[in-house]
Coordinates of C-alpha atoms and ligand atoms in Angstrom, one line a residue:
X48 CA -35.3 -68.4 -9.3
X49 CA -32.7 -66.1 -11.1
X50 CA -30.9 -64.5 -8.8
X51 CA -30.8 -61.3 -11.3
X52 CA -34.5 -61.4 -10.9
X53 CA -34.2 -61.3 -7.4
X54 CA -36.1 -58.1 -6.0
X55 CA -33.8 -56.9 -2.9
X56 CA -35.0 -56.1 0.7
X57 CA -33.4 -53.3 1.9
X58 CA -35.7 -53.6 4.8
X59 CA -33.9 -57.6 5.5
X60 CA -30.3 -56.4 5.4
X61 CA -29.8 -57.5 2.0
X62 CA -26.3 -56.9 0.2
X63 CA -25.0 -60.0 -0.9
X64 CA -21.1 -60.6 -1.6
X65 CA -20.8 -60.8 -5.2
X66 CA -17.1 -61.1 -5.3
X67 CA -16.1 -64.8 -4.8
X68 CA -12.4 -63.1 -3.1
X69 CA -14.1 -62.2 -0.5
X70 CA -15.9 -65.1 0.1
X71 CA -12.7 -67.2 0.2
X72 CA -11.2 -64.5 2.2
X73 CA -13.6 -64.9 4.9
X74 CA -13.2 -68.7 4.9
X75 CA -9.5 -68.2 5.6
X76 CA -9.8 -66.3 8.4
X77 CA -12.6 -68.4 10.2
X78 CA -9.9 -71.3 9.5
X79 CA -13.2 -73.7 9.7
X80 CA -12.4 -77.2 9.6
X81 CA -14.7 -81.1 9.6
X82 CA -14.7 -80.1 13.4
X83 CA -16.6 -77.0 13.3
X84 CA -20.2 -76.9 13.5
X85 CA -20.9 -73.6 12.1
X86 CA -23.9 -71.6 12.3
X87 CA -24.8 -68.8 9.4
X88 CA -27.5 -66.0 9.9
X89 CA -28.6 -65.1 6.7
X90 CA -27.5 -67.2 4.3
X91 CA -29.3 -64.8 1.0
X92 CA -27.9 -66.7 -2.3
X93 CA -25.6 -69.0 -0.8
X94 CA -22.2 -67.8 -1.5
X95 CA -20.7 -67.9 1.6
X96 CA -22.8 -70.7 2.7
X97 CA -21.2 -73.3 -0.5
X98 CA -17.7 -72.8 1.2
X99 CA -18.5 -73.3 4.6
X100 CA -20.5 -76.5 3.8
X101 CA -17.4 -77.6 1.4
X102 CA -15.2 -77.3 5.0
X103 CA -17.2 -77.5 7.6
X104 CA -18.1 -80.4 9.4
X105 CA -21.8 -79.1 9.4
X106 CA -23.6 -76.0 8.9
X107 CA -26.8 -75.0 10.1
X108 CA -28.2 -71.5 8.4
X109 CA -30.9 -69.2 9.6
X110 CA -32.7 -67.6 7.1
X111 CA -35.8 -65.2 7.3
X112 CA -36.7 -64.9 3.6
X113 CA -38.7 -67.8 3.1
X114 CA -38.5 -66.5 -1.0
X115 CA -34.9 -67.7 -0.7
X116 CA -36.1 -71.2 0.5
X117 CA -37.1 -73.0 -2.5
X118 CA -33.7 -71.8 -4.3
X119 CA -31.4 -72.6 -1.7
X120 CA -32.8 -75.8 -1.1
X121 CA -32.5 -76.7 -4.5
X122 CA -28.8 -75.5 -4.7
X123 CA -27.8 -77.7 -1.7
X124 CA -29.5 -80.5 -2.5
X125 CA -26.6 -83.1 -3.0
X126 CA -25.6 -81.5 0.5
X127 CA -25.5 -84.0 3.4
X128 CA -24.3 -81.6 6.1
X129 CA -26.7 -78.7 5.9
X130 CA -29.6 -77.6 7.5
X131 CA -32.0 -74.4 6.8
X132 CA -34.2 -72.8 9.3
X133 CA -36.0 -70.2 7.3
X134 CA -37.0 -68.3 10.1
X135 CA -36.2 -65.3 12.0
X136 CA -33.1 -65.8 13.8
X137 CA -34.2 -63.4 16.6
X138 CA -36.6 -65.1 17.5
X139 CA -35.1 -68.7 18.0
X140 CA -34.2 -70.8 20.7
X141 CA -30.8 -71.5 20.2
X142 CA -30.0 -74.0 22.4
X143 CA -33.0 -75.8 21.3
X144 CA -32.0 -75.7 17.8
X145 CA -29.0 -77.2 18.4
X146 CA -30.5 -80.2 20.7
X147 CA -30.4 -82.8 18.5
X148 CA -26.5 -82.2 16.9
X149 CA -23.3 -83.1 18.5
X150 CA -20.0 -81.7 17.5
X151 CA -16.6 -80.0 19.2
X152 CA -16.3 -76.6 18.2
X153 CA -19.4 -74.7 17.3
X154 CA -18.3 -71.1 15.2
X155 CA -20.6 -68.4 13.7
X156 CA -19.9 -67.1 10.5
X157 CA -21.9 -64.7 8.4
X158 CA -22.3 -61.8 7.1
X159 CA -24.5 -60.0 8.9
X160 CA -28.0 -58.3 8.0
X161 CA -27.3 -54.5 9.5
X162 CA -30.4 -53.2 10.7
X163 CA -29.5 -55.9 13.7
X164 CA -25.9 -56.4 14.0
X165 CA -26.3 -54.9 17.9
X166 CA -29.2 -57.2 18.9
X167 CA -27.9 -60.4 16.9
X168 CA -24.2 -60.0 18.5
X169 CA -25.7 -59.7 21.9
X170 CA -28.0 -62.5 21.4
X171 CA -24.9 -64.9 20.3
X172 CA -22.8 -63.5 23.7
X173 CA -25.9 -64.6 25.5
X174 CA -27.0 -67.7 24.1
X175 CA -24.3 -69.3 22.0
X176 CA -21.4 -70.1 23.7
X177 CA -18.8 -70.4 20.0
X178 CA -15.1 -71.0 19.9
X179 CA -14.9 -68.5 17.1
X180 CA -17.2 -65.8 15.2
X181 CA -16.3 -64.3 12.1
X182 CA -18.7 -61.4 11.2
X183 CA -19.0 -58.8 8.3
X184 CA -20.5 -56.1 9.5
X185 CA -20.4 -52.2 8.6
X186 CA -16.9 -50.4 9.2
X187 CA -18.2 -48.0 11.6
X188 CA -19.9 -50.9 13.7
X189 CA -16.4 -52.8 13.6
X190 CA -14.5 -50.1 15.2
X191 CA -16.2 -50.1 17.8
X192 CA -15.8 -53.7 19.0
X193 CA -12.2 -53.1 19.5
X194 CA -12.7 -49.2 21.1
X195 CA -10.9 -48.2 24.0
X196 CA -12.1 -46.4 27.0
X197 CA -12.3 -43.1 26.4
X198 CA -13.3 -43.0 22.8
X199 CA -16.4 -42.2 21.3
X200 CA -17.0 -45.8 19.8
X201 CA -16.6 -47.4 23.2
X202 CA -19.7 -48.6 24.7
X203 CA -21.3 -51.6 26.6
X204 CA -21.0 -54.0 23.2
X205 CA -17.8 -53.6 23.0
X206 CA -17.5 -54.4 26.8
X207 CA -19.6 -57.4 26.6
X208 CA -17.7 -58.8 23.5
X209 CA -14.1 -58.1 25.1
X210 CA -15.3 -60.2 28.2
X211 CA -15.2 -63.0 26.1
X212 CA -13.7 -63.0 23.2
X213 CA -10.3 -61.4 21.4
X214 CA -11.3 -59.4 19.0
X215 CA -9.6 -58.3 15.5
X216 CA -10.3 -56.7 12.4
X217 CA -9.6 -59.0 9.7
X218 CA -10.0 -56.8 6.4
X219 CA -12.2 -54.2 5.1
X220 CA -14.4 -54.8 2.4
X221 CA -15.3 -52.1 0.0
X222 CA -19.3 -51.6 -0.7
X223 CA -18.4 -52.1 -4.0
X224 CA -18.0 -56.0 -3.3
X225 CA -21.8 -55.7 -2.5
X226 CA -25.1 -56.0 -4.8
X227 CA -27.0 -54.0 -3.9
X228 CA -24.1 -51.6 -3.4
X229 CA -24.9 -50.3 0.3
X230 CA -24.2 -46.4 1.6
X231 CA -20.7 -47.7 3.8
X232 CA -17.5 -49.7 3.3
X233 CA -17.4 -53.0 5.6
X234 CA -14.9 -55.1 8.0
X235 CA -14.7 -58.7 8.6
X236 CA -14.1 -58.9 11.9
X237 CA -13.1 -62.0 14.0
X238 CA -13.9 -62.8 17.8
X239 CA -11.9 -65.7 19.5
X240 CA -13.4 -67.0 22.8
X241 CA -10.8 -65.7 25.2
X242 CA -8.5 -68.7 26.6
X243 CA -8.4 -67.2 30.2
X244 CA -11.6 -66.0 31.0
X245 CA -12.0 -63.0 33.4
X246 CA -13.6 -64.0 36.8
X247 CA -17.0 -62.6 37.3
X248 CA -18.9 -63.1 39.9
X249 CA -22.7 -62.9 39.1
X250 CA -22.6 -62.4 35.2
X251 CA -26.0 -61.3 35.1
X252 CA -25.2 -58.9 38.0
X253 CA -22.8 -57.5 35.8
X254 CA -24.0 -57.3 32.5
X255 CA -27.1 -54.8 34.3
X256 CA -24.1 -52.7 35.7
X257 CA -22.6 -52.2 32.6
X258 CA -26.3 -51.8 31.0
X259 CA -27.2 -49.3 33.9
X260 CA -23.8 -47.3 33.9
X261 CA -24.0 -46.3 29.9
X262 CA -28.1 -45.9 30.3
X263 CA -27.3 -41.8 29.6
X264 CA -23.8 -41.6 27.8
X265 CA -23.4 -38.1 29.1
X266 CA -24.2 -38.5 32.8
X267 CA -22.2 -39.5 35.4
X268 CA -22.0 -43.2 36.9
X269 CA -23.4 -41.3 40.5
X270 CA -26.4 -40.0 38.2
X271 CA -26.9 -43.4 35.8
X272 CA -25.9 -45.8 38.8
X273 CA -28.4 -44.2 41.4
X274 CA -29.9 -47.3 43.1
X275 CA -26.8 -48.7 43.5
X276 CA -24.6 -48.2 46.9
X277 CA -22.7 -46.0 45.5
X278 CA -20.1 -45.7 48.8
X279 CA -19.0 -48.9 47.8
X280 CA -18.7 -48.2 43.9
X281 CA -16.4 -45.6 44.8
X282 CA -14.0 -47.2 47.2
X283 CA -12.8 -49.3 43.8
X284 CA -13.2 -46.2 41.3
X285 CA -10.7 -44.5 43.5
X286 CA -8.7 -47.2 43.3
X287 CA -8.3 -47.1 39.5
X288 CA -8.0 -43.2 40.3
X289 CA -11.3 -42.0 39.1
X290 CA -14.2 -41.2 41.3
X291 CA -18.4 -41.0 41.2
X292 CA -18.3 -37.9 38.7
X293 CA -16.7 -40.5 35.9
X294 CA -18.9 -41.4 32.7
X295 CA -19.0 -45.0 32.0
X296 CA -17.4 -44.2 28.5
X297 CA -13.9 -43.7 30.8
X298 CA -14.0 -47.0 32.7
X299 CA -12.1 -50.2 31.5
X300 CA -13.3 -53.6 31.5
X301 CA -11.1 -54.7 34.1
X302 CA -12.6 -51.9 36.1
X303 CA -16.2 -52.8 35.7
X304 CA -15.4 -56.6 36.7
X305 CA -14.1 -55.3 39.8
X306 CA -16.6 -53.1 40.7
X307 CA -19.3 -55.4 39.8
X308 CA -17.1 -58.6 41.9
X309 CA -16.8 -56.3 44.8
X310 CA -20.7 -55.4 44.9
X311 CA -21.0 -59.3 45.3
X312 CA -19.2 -59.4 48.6
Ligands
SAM1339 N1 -24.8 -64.4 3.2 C1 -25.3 -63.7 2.1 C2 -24.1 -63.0 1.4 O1 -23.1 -62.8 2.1 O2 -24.1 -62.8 0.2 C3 -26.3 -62.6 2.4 C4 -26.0 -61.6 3.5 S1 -27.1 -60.3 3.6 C5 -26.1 -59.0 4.3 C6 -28.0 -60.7 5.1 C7 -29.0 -61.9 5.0 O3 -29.6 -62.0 6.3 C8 -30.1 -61.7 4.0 O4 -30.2 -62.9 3.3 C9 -31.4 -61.5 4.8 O5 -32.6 -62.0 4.2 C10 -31.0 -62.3 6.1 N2 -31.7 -61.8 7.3 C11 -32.1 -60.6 7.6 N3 -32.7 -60.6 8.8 C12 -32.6 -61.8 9.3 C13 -33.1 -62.4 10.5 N4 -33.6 -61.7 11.5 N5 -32.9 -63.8 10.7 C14 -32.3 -64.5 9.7 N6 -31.9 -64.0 8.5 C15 -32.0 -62.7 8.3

């Protein structure tokens, strides 16, 4: 298969990088080495996937176009440390897929199919615990990942991804970089698993706090958090010198780890 021939799924999340920069760009900054096993969602034509599997010490690539699988096998034939799952990467079992490998520091790199950037980050916080993820994804999405409290782009991602990782924007990547050329600029953005993790009690616990708290942006934490005992949610707001009439859009990470932590006592 050509990839000029190639017909384009808008519907898959399909721009691929067709400047080799910003390939090399992105395989600076995820600083992957013969240590790394490095997982890729959506490999497309391979572009990104050639330099990863030239540094890594494996890679193993999800991909749901099974039109892709005949041509990217062929092109990583002579390849010794690659596998393909041509699959939905949704719907995987991660853990399972990574059973029968063995390696020190597992990283994700990709760039990402937008129509699930939300659901495919919050599937890797859940199920793969990486060192390191380096992710293109669209500009608007990456500011939000860094956002802080009070802002419009802050929401329970970006709470979930700052409980565990550091996060930075790397670059920006113009749309022109992209074929097809999509409506948005986007950002490579890079998440480093955090080396003192915050101390959370019941992590499930607190993920549905967080969850429950931004359920309606515009109500209150008394109106979102109503089964809760809310007497003892606001003894720690007022601490932090906000009470029950705060939105959840106002409240730090720091803050929710202690209110969640102190519902466990
Ligand atoms: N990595 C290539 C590049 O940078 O040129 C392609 C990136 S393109 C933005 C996203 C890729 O993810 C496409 O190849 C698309 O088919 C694939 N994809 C979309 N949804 C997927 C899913 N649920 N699971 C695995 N791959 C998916």
């Amino acid at each position: 298969m050509e990839m000029q021939d190639f017909s384009f799924r808008k519907s898959l999340g399909q721009n691929f990088i067709r400047d080799a920069s910003i390939v090399d760009k992105i395989c600076r900054v995820s600083e992957v080495d013969k240590d790394c096993f490095v997982i890729e969602i959506g490999p497309g034509a391979g572009s990104l996937t050639s330099k990863l599997v030239e540094r890594a010490g494996h890679v193993l690539a999800y991909e749901i176009d099974t039109r892709l699988e005949e041509y990217l096998k062929d092109k990583f034939k002579s390849a010794t440390n690659i596998d393909f799952i041509f699959d939905d990467f949704m719907k995987r079992d991660i853990a399972q897929d990574l059973k029968n490998y063995s390696f020190d520091k597992l990283y994700v790199v990709a760039n990402l199919p937008y129509y699930i950037t939300t659901p495919i980050l919050e599937k890797l916080i859940a199920e793969v615990d990486a060192e390191k993820l380096v992710l293109m994804v669209q500009k608007e999405v990456a500011d939000r990942f860094s956002a802080k409290p009070g802002t419009k782009e802050y929401n329970s991602l970006t709470i979930f991804l700052n409980v565990h990782y550091r996060t930075k924007l790397e670059f920006v990547v113009n749309r022109n970089c992209f074929v097809p050329k999509p409506h948005v600029d986007s950002a490579v953005v890079s998440f480093k698993k955090l080396e003192k993790p915050y101390e959370i009690l019941h992590r499930a616990s607190f993920f549905q706090l967080v969850r429950d708290s931004f359920q309606f942006k515009r109500k209150t934490l008394r109106n979102n958090l109503k089964g809760y005992p809310l007497e003892k949610i606001e003894k720690v707001l007022i601490e932090y010198g906000h009470d029950l009439s705060v939105r959840a859009e106002n409240i730090s990470v720091e803050e929710f780890i202690a209110i969640s932590n102190d519902l466990e006592k």
